[in-house]
């Protein structure tokens, strides 16, 4: 079975991109399904099922969604194999921009949208930087100049990736992505597989349920900002230092 990880900021169009791309593969007789990892709630399963695509949704609830994701990928792969699928996609939202759900040896796709702003590619981090394919959506809503600048910034961050533009409403560009998905490497097992990027450590009192604000309630892995030093070192461009 071929396996693909798909990540991107919330509302970037990941689900629409997958539905339009999988339409092409289903017409070619390929069986595919999606496991969606989300945080509190999701209605994406309904959208996939309406499109005729089997889907399972896992919600992390009070846990870090990225840790929840990696704790469940083996079981998700086992489910896909039991279903006899040709292709399984893990879709997850990059909520903190510090993690990447991408796994070494598994085709990695990152979805970003033009509406998020031209500086967004630099903010997303390893989720985009370590992807094999970057899909840029919502290009029909911005100007050509904005589209070109955004794509340039994507290529600055990740010059190695294949960059595609895709319209999640019309499906324009979906065939090209479908071709890449169908050529993903076969993954028999994830036992011993490695993530492409380490998840950041964040063991502090707030991870354990603390809600009160104040230094007395901050324990464990705490990192404090030195505001006066930072303000002196980083003048606003165009202003006198």
Short mmCIF file of C-alpha atoms in Angstrom, two decimals:
data_model
loop_
_atom_site.label_atom_id
_atom_site.label_comp_id
_atom_site.label_asym_id
_atom_site.label_seq_id
_atom_site.Cartn_x
_atom_site.Cartn_y
_atom_site.Cartn_z
CA UNK A 1 0.00 0.00 0.00
CA UNK A 2 1.21 3.48 -0.83
CA UNK A 3 1.23 6.02 2.00
CA UNK A 4 1.23 9.83 1.92
CA UNK A 5 1.30 12.44 4.69
CA UNK A 6 -0.57 15.67 3.97
CA UNK A 7 -0.17 18.67 6.25
CA UNK A 8 -0.91 22.37 6.17
CA UNK A 9 -2.31 25.22 8.22
CA UNK A 10 -6.02 25.12 9.10
CA UNK A 11 -8.30 26.25 6.23
CA UNK A 12 -5.53 26.06 3.64
CA UNK A 13 -7.69 23.69 1.57
CA UNK A 14 -6.17 20.30 2.37
CA UNK A 15 -9.46 18.40 2.26
CA UNK A 16 -10.61 20.01 -1.00
CA UNK A 17 -7.22 19.31 -2.58
CA UNK A 18 -7.42 15.63 -1.63
CA UNK A 19 -11.02 15.21 -2.79
CA UNK A 20 -10.27 16.69 -6.22
CA UNK A 21 -7.09 14.65 -6.62
CA UNK A 22 -8.60 11.37 -5.47
CA UNK A 23 -11.46 11.81 -7.96
CA UNK A 24 -8.91 11.22 -10.72
CA UNK A 25 -7.43 8.16 -9.05
CA UNK A 26 -10.82 6.59 -8.31
CA UNK A 27 -11.72 6.88 -12.01
CA UNK A 28 -8.55 4.94 -12.74
CA UNK A 29 -9.70 2.17 -10.40
CA UNK A 30 -7.39 2.93 -7.48
CA UNK A 31 -8.87 2.49 -3.99
CA UNK A 32 -7.91 5.23 -1.54
CA UNK A 33 -8.91 6.43 1.91
CA UNK A 34 -8.02 9.22 4.32
CA UNK A 35 -7.26 9.24 8.03
CA UNK A 36 -7.75 12.77 9.34
CA UNK A 37 -6.02 13.82 12.57
CA UNK A 38 -7.51 16.93 14.12
CA UNK A 39 -7.78 18.65 17.48
CA UNK A 40 -11.25 19.37 18.85
CA UNK A 41 -13.75 18.82 16.06
CA UNK A 42 -13.86 18.08 12.35
CA UNK A 43 -16.54 17.71 9.70
CA UNK A 44 -14.10 16.59 7.04
CA UNK A 45 -15.24 12.97 7.20
CA UNK A 46 -18.63 14.07 5.90
CA UNK A 47 -17.00 15.83 2.98
CA UNK A 48 -14.90 12.79 2.11
CA UNK A 49 -17.83 10.38 2.41
CA UNK A 50 -19.99 12.61 0.19
CA UNK A 51 -17.23 12.34 -2.40
CA UNK A 52 -17.22 8.54 -2.06
CA UNK A 53 -13.90 8.41 -0.21
CA UNK A 54 -13.69 6.27 2.97
CA UNK A 55 -12.38 8.33 5.87
CA UNK A 56 -11.66 8.04 9.57
CA UNK A 57 -11.25 11.03 11.88
CA UNK A 58 -9.22 11.03 15.10
CA UNK A 59 -9.50 13.94 17.54
CA UNK A 60 -6.68 14.62 19.99
CA UNK A 61 -8.88 16.46 22.50
CA UNK A 62 -6.70 17.73 25.33
CA UNK A 63 -3.50 16.17 23.97
CA UNK A 64 -0.96 17.76 21.66
CA UNK A 65 -2.37 16.91 18.21
CA UNK A 66 1.05 16.13 16.77
CA UNK A 67 1.91 13.69 19.56
CA UNK A 68 -1.56 12.18 19.16
CA UNK A 69 -0.89 11.77 15.45
CA UNK A 70 2.41 9.94 15.79
CA UNK A 71 0.98 7.69 18.50
CA UNK A 72 -1.68 6.44 16.11
CA UNK A 73 -0.05 6.20 12.70
CA UNK A 74 0.84 2.52 13.00
CA UNK A 75 -2.74 1.61 13.85
CA UNK A 76 -3.95 3.81 11.00
CA UNK A 77 -1.65 2.01 8.58
CA UNK A 78 -2.90 -1.36 9.86
CA UNK A 79 -6.47 -0.21 9.25
CA UNK A 80 -5.65 0.76 5.68
CA UNK A 81 -3.99 -2.58 5.01
CA UNK A 82 -6.99 -4.45 6.46
CA UNK A 83 -9.24 -2.47 4.11
CA UNK A 84 -7.15 -3.60 1.15
CA UNK A 85 -6.43 -0.06 0.00
CA UNK A 86 -4.03 0.91 -2.75
CA UNK A 87 -3.39 4.34 -1.24
CA UNK A 88 -3.78 5.77 2.26
CA UNK A 89 -3.38 9.44 3.15
CA UNK A 90 -2.75 10.84 6.62
CA UNK A 91 -4.09 14.40 6.79
CA UNK A 92 -3.17 16.62 9.71
CA UNK A 93 -3.33 20.31 10.50
CA UNK A 94 -0.08 21.94 11.49
CA UNK A 95 -1.37 23.82 14.47
CA UNK A 96 1.82 25.13 16.02
CA UNK A 97 4.12 25.40 12.97
CA UNK A 98 6.96 23.78 14.92
CA UNK A 99 6.27 20.17 14.00
CA UNK A 100 6.18 18.19 10.80
CA UNK A 101 4.14 14.99 10.56
CA UNK A 102 6.28 13.85 7.64
CA UNK A 103 7.98 10.45 7.90
CA UNK A 104 11.22 9.43 6.21
CA UNK A 105 10.47 7.27 3.18
CA UNK A 106 6.82 8.40 2.96
CA UNK A 107 5.75 10.96 0.35
CA UNK A 108 5.18 14.26 2.17
CA UNK A 109 2.76 16.93 0.91
CA UNK A 110 2.29 20.41 2.38
CA UNK A 111 -0.72 22.57 1.42
CA UNK A 112 -0.52 26.35 1.80
CA UNK A 113 -2.79 29.08 0.48
CA UNK A 114 -2.16 32.42 -1.13
CA UNK A 115 -4.53 34.22 1.24
CA UNK A 116 -2.30 33.54 4.23
CA UNK A 117 0.13 36.28 3.13
CA UNK A 118 3.44 36.39 1.29
CA UNK A 119 5.49 35.96 4.48
CA UNK A 120 3.70 32.77 5.53
CA UNK A 121 6.10 30.30 3.87
CA UNK A 122 8.89 31.47 6.19
CA UNK A 123 6.64 31.04 9.24
CA UNK A 124 5.41 27.51 8.65
CA UNK A 125 8.68 25.76 9.40
CA UNK A 126 9.52 22.07 8.92
CA UNK A 127 6.03 21.15 7.74
CA UNK A 128 6.79 23.03 4.50
CA UNK A 129 10.59 22.95 4.52
CA UNK A 130 10.74 19.14 4.67
CA UNK A 131 7.89 18.36 2.26
CA UNK A 132 8.42 16.61 -1.08
CA UNK A 133 5.45 18.36 -2.69
CA UNK A 134 4.07 21.82 -1.89
CA UNK A 135 0.55 22.58 -3.12
CA UNK A 136 -0.46 26.25 -3.28
CA UNK A 137 -4.20 26.96 -3.25
CA UNK A 138 -6.61 29.90 -3.59
CA UNK A 139 -4.64 31.52 -6.38
CA UNK A 140 -7.86 32.64 -8.04
CA UNK A 141 -8.54 35.13 -5.24
CA UNK A 142 -5.28 37.11 -5.37
CA UNK A 143 -3.48 39.00 -8.11
CA UNK A 144 -0.92 37.43 -10.43
CA UNK A 145 1.83 39.43 -8.73
CA UNK A 146 0.81 38.09 -5.33
CA UNK A 147 0.72 34.53 -6.69
CA UNK A 148 4.20 34.85 -8.14
CA UNK A 149 5.67 36.36 -4.96
CA UNK A 150 4.06 33.67 -2.81
CA UNK A 151 5.37 30.86 -5.01
CA UNK A 152 8.82 32.47 -5.02
CA UNK A 153 8.80 32.49 -1.21
CA UNK A 154 7.76 28.84 -1.14
CA UNK A 155 10.69 27.94 -3.37
CA UNK A 156 13.04 29.99 -1.21
CA UNK A 157 12.06 27.94 1.84
CA UNK A 158 12.03 24.58 0.08
CA UNK A 159 13.81 24.60 -3.31
CA UNK A 160 13.90 20.79 -3.34
CA UNK A 161 10.12 20.28 -3.38
CA UNK A 162 7.84 19.98 -6.39
CA UNK A 163 5.58 23.06 -6.21
CA UNK A 164 2.07 22.88 -7.70
CA UNK A 165 -0.84 25.28 -7.86
CA UNK A 166 -4.29 23.78 -7.40
CA UNK A 167 -7.81 25.17 -7.35
CA UNK A 168 -9.82 23.28 -4.72
CA UNK A 169 -13.13 24.43 -6.24
CA UNK A 170 -12.60 23.65 -9.91
CA UNK A 171 -9.97 20.95 -9.51
CA UNK A 172 -7.56 22.66 -11.87
CA UNK A 173 -4.15 21.23 -11.12
CA UNK A 174 -5.51 18.14 -9.34
CA UNK A 175 -4.43 15.70 -12.03
CA UNK A 176 -0.79 16.63 -11.53
CA UNK A 177 -1.05 16.02 -7.79
CA UNK A 178 -2.94 12.76 -8.37
CA UNK A 179 -0.07 11.54 -10.52
CA UNK A 180 2.41 12.22 -7.72
CA UNK A 181 0.17 10.53 -5.11
CA UNK A 182 -0.20 7.39 -7.21
CA UNK A 183 3.59 7.19 -7.50
CA UNK A 184 4.23 7.39 -3.75
CA UNK A 185 6.55 4.72 -2.32
CA UNK A 186 4.98 1.53 -0.99
CA UNK A 187 5.02 1.40 2.82
CA UNK A 188 4.66 -2.04 4.34
CA UNK A 189 5.27 -1.02 7.95
CA UNK A 190 6.08 2.00 10.10
CA UNK A 191 7.86 0.01 12.79
CA UNK A 192 11.15 1.79 13.41
CA UNK A 193 10.36 4.57 10.92
CA UNK A 194 11.57 8.06 11.82
CA UNK A 195 9.92 11.44 11.69
CA UNK A 196 11.71 13.94 9.48
CA UNK A 197 11.79 16.49 12.32
CA UNK A 198 11.84 16.20 16.10
CA UNK A 199 8.78 17.40 17.93
CA UNK A 200 9.71 20.19 20.37
CA UNK A 201 9.89 19.44 24.07
CA UNK A 202 7.36 21.36 26.11
CA UNK A 203 7.05 19.73 29.50
CA UNK A 204 5.85 22.54 31.76
CA UNK A 205 3.18 23.07 34.36
CA UNK A 206 0.72 24.18 31.66
CA UNK A 207 1.17 20.88 29.84
CA UNK A 208 -0.03 19.24 33.05
CA UNK A 209 -3.19 21.29 33.39
CA UNK A 210 -2.06 24.42 35.23
CA UNK A 211 -4.33 27.38 34.43
CA UNK A 212 -3.09 30.10 36.76
CA UNK A 213 -0.84 32.87 35.45
CA UNK A 214 2.31 33.91 37.32
CA UNK A 215 5.91 32.92 37.94
CA UNK A 216 5.01 30.83 40.96
CA UNK A 217 2.97 28.53 38.73
CA UNK A 218 5.57 28.09 36.00
CA UNK A 219 7.61 24.93 36.43
CA UNK A 220 9.51 22.57 34.18
CA UNK A 221 10.57 23.61 30.68
CA UNK A 222 10.03 27.39 30.81
CA UNK A 223 11.67 29.84 28.41
CA UNK A 224 11.50 33.53 29.30
CA UNK A 225 11.82 36.43 26.86
CA UNK A 226 14.26 39.27 27.63
CA UNK A 227 12.21 42.12 26.21
CA UNK A 228 14.68 45.00 26.65
CA UNK A 229 17.51 43.06 25.00
CA UNK A 230 15.30 41.84 22.13
CA UNK A 231 13.96 45.34 21.43
CA UNK A 232 17.50 46.77 21.24
CA UNK A 233 18.79 44.01 18.98
CA UNK A 234 15.96 44.00 16.46
CA UNK A 235 15.08 47.54 15.28
CA UNK A 236 12.17 47.87 12.86
CA UNK A 237 13.48 47.99 9.25
CA UNK A 238 13.59 51.54 7.99
CA UNK A 239 13.92 53.07 11.45
CA UNK A 240 17.11 54.37 13.01
CA UNK A 241 18.76 51.79 15.27
#
